[in-house]
CSV table of C-alpha atoms and ligand atoms in Angstrom, one decimal:
chain,number,residue,atom,x,y,z
A,1,MET,CA,16.6,98.5,-0.1
A,2,LYS,CA,17.0,96.8,-3.4
A,3,ASN,CA,17.6,99.1,-6.4
A,4,ASN,CA,14.9,98.2,-8.9
A,5,VAL,CA,15.0,101.5,-10.9
A,6,THR,CA,14.6,101.1,-14.6
A,7,PRO,CA,17.4,103.1,-16.4
A,8,ARG,CA,16.3,105.5,-19.1
A,9,ASN,CA,18.2,107.5,-21.6
A,10,HIS,CA,18.2,110.8,-19.9
A,11,GLU,CA,21.3,112.5,-18.7
A,12,LEU,CA,21.8,114.8,-15.8
A,13,VAL,CA,24.9,116.9,-16.3
A,14,MET,CA,27.0,118.2,-13.5
A,15,ALA,CA,28.0,121.8,-13.4
A,16,ASP,CA,31.7,122.8,-13.2
A,17,GLU,CA,31.4,123.9,-9.5
A,18,ASP,CA,29.3,120.8,-8.4
A,19,LEU,CA,30.8,118.6,-5.8
A,20,ILE,CA,28.9,115.4,-5.1
A,21,LEU,CA,29.9,114.2,-1.6
A,22,SER,CA,29.2,111.1,0.4
A,23,LYS,CA,30.5,109.0,3.3
A,24,THR,CA,30.1,105.3,4.1
A,25,ASP,CA,30.9,102.9,6.8
A,26,LEU,CA,33.4,100.1,6.3
A,27,THR,CA,30.8,97.9,4.4
A,28,GLY,CA,29.7,100.8,2.0
A,29,ARG,CA,26.6,101.9,3.9
A,30,MET,CA,26.0,105.5,3.5
A,31,THR,CA,26.3,107.7,6.5
A,32,TYR,CA,26.4,111.1,4.8
A,33,ALA,CA,25.3,112.6,1.4
A,34,ASN,CA,25.4,116.4,0.6
A,35,GLU,CA,22.7,118.3,-1.0
A,36,ILE,CA,24.1,118.1,-4.5
A,37,PHE,CA,24.3,114.3,-4.0
A,38,LYS,CA,20.6,114.3,-3.1
A,39,LYS,CA,19.7,116.6,-6.0
A,40,PHE,CA,21.3,114.4,-8.6
A,41,ALA,CA,20.5,111.0,-7.3
A,42,GLY,CA,16.9,112.2,-6.6
A,43,TYR,CA,16.7,110.5,-3.2
A,44,LYS,CA,15.7,112.2,0.2
A,45,GLU,CA,18.2,111.9,3.1
A,46,ASP,CA,16.3,109.1,4.9
A,47,GLU,CA,16.2,107.1,1.7
A,48,LEU,CA,20.1,107.1,1.5
A,49,LEU,CA,21.4,106.9,5.0
A,50,ASN,CA,22.2,103.4,6.0
A,51,GLU,CA,21.6,102.0,2.5
A,52,GLN,CA,24.4,100.5,0.5
A,53,HIS,CA,26.1,102.9,-1.9
A,54,SER,CA,25.1,100.7,-4.7
A,55,ILE,CA,21.6,102.3,-4.5
A,56,VAL,CA,23.1,104.5,-7.3
A,57,ARG,CA,24.9,101.8,-9.2
A,58,HIS,CA,24.3,101.9,-12.9
A,59,PRO,CA,24.0,98.6,-14.8
A,60,ASP,CA,26.4,100.1,-17.6
A,61,MET,CA,29.3,100.1,-15.0
A,62,PRO,CA,31.7,97.2,-15.3
A,63,ARG,CA,32.2,95.2,-12.1
A,64,ALA,CA,35.9,95.3,-12.4
A,65,ILE,CA,36.0,99.1,-11.7
A,66,PHE,CA,34.3,98.6,-8.3
A,67,LYS,CA,36.9,95.8,-7.6
A,68,ILE,CA,39.7,98.3,-8.3
A,69,LEU,CA,38.0,100.8,-6.2
A,70,TRP,CA,37.5,98.4,-3.1
A,71,ASP,CA,40.9,96.8,-3.5
A,72,GLY,CA,42.4,100.3,-3.4
A,73,ILE,CA,40.6,101.8,-0.5
A,74,LYS,CA,40.8,98.7,1.7
A,75,THR,CA,44.5,99.0,1.4
A,76,LYS,CA,44.4,102.7,2.5
A,77,ARG,CA,44.9,104.2,-1.0
A,78,GLU,CA,42.7,106.7,-2.6
A,79,VAL,CA,41.1,105.7,-6.0
A,80,TYR,CA,40.0,107.7,-8.9
A,81,ALA,CA,37.3,106.5,-11.3
A,82,TYR,CA,34.8,107.6,-13.9
A,83,VAL,CA,31.5,106.4,-12.5
A,84,LYS,CA,28.2,106.5,-14.3
A,85,ASN,CA,25.5,106.6,-11.5
A,86,LEU,CA,21.7,105.9,-11.7
A,87,ALA,CA,19.2,108.4,-10.2
A,88,LYS,CA,15.9,107.4,-8.6
A,89,ASP,CA,14.0,108.4,-11.8
A,90,GLY,CA,16.2,106.2,-14.1
A,91,SER,CA,18.3,109.2,-15.3
A,92,TYR,CA,22.0,108.8,-15.4
A,93,TYR,CA,24.9,111.2,-14.4
A,94,TRP,CA,28.6,110.8,-15.0
A,95,THR,CA,31.1,111.7,-12.4
A,96,PHE,CA,34.8,111.7,-12.0
A,97,ALA,CA,35.0,110.2,-8.5
A,98,ASN,CA,37.8,110.2,-5.9
A,99,VAL,CA,37.1,107.7,-3.1
A,100,ALA,CA,39.4,107.3,0.0
A,101,PRO,CA,39.6,105.9,3.5
A,102,ASP,CA,39.5,108.0,6.7
A,103,LEU,CA,42.1,106.8,9.1
A,104,ASP,CA,42.1,107.2,12.9
A,105,LEU,CA,45.4,108.3,14.8
A,106,ASP,CA,46.5,104.6,14.8
A,107,GLY,CA,46.1,104.2,11.1
A,108,ASN,CA,42.9,102.1,11.2
A,109,ILE,CA,40.3,102.8,8.5
A,110,VAL,CA,37.2,104.2,10.2
A,111,SER,CA,35.1,105.2,7.2
A,112,TYR,CA,35.3,105.9,3.5
A,113,PHE,CA,34.5,109.2,1.7
A,114,SER,CA,34.1,110.3,-1.9
A,115,VAL,CA,34.2,113.5,-3.8
A,116,ARG,CA,32.8,113.6,-7.4
A,117,ARG,CA,33.4,116.3,-9.9
A,118,LYS,CA,32.1,116.9,-13.3
A,119,PRO,CA,34.1,114.7,-15.8
A,120,ASP,CA,35.8,115.9,-19.0
A,121,ARG,CA,33.6,115.2,-22.0
A,122,ALA,CA,36.4,114.1,-24.3
A,123,SER,CA,37.7,111.6,-21.6
A,124,LEU,CA,34.1,110.4,-21.3
A,125,GLU,CA,33.9,109.2,-24.8
A,126,LYS,CA,36.9,107.1,-24.4
A,127,ILE,CA,35.7,105.7,-21.1
A,128,GLU,CA,32.3,104.9,-22.4
A,129,THR,CA,33.9,102.8,-25.3
A,130,LEU,CA,36.2,101.0,-22.9
A,131,TYR,CA,33.4,100.4,-20.3
A,132,HIS,CA,31.1,99.1,-23.0
A,133,GLU,CA,33.8,96.6,-24.1
A,134,MET,CA,34.3,95.5,-20.5
A,135,LEU,CA,30.7,95.0,-19.9
A,136,GLN,CA,30.3,93.0,-23.0
A,137,ALA,CA,33.1,90.8,-21.7
A,138,GLU,CA,31.3,90.3,-18.5
A,139,LYS,CA,28.1,89.4,-20.1
A,140,LYS,CA,29.7,86.5,-22.2
A,141,VAL,CA,30.8,84.6,-19.0
A,142,SER,CA,29.2,83.3,-15.8
A,143,ARG,CA,28.9,85.9,-13.0
A,144,ARG,CA,31.8,84.1,-11.1
A,145,ASP,CA,34.1,84.9,-14.0
A,146,SER,CA,32.9,88.3,-15.0
A,147,ILE,CA,35.3,90.4,-13.0
A,148,ASP,CA,38.3,88.6,-14.4
A,149,ALA,CA,36.8,88.9,-17.9
A,150,SER,CA,36.4,92.7,-17.8
A,151,MET,CA,39.7,93.1,-15.9
A,152,ALA,CA,41.4,91.3,-18.7
A,153,ILE,CA,40.0,93.9,-21.2
A,154,LEU,CA,41.1,96.8,-19.0
A,155,ASN,CA,44.6,95.2,-18.6
A,156,ASP,CA,44.9,94.8,-22.4
A,157,TYR,CA,43.9,98.4,-22.9
A,158,LEU,CA,46.5,99.6,-20.3
A,159,LYS,CA,49.2,97.4,-21.8
A,160,ALA,CA,48.7,98.8,-25.2
A,161,ARG,CA,49.2,102.3,-23.8
A,162,ASN,CA,52.0,101.3,-21.6
A,163,ALA,CA,50.1,102.7,-18.7
A,164,ASP,CA,48.9,101.5,-15.2
A,165,TYR,CA,45.5,102.3,-13.9
A,166,ASP,CA,46.5,105.4,-11.9
A,167,SER,CA,48.4,107.1,-14.7
A,168,PHE,CA,45.7,106.2,-17.4
A,169,ILE,CA,42.9,107.7,-15.3
A,170,HIS,CA,44.6,111.1,-15.0
A,171,GLU,CA,45.8,111.1,-18.6
A,172,ILE,CA,42.7,109.9,-20.4
B,201,LIG,C1,32.9,106.1,-0.3
B,201,LIG,C2,32.2,105.2,-1.4
B,201,LIG,C3,31.6,105.8,-2.5
B,201,LIG,C4,31.0,105.1,-3.5
B,201,LIG,N1,30.4,105.7,-4.5
B,201,LIG,C5,29.7,105.0,-5.5
B,201,LIG,C6,29.0,105.6,-6.5
B,201,LIG,O1,28.9,106.8,-6.6
B,201,LIG,N2,28.4,104.8,-7.4
B,201,LIG,C7,28.5,103.4,-7.4
B,201,LIG,O2,27.8,102.7,-8.3
B,201,LIG,N3,29.2,102.8,-6.4
B,201,LIG,C8,29.9,103.6,-5.5
B,201,LIG,N4,30.6,103.0,-4.5
B,201,LIG,C9,30.7,101.4,-4.6
B,201,LIG,C10,29.6,100.7,-4.1
B,201,LIG,O3,29.9,100.4,-2.6
B,201,LIG,C11,29.5,99.3,-4.7
B,201,LIG,O4,30.7,98.5,-4.6
B,201,LIG,C12,29.1,99.4,-6.3
B,201,LIG,O5,28.0,100.2,-6.4
B,201,LIG,C13,28.9,98.0,-6.9
B,201,LIG,O6,27.8,97.4,-6.3
B,201,LIG,P1,27.6,95.9,-6.5
B,201,LIG,O7,28.8,95.2,-6.0
B,201,LIG,O8,26.4,95.6,-5.6
B,201,LIG,O9,27.4,95.7,-7.9
B,201,LIG,C14,31.1,103.7,-3.5
B,201,LIG,C15,31.9,103.1,-2.4
B,201,LIG,C16,32.3,103.8,-1.3
B,201,LIG,C17,33.1,103.2,-0.3
């Protein structure tokens, strides 16, 4: 299903105790979503299962963040990211996401899962500014060059703070 939802400026805010959970196959197709996921995203179970996780992708998210996510989990690492998601009615909701691979006994990746918590507000303000700059950089170049363009902004940001992505994400 193609995501043709029009975003609107209406925020849904997670509660402290909310956990938004999902699982996917190796290609990012959803195999599980919990009740809280369905509540925020506004989709019924049968609208989510077997669909790509990008069904909740928000256009304000820089592509470089999803590259970091996939590069990490495909190499058996867990990745944390601030992710703005798009609900079916066009609302948005910010999450602090942990995405990780599920390994079988031989160490092969069999699926991916994610747990999203309520993000810290002060961190979000910084993230929104950074993501905005990354997105602007993506829009200035062709689609082919867009990930490199926004990754360069992120890398400059990290370099100025003498941080790598993993330390930055926990300290911001
Ligand atoms: C377990 C798992 C959870 C994911 N959760 C989200 C999510 O909440 N929001 C999102 O936009 N992308 C999520 N993704 C990434 C999507 O698969 C996809 O890479 C992203 O939406 C960018 O889509 P695009 O490449 O079509 O632009 C997740 C991927 C995995 C494997």
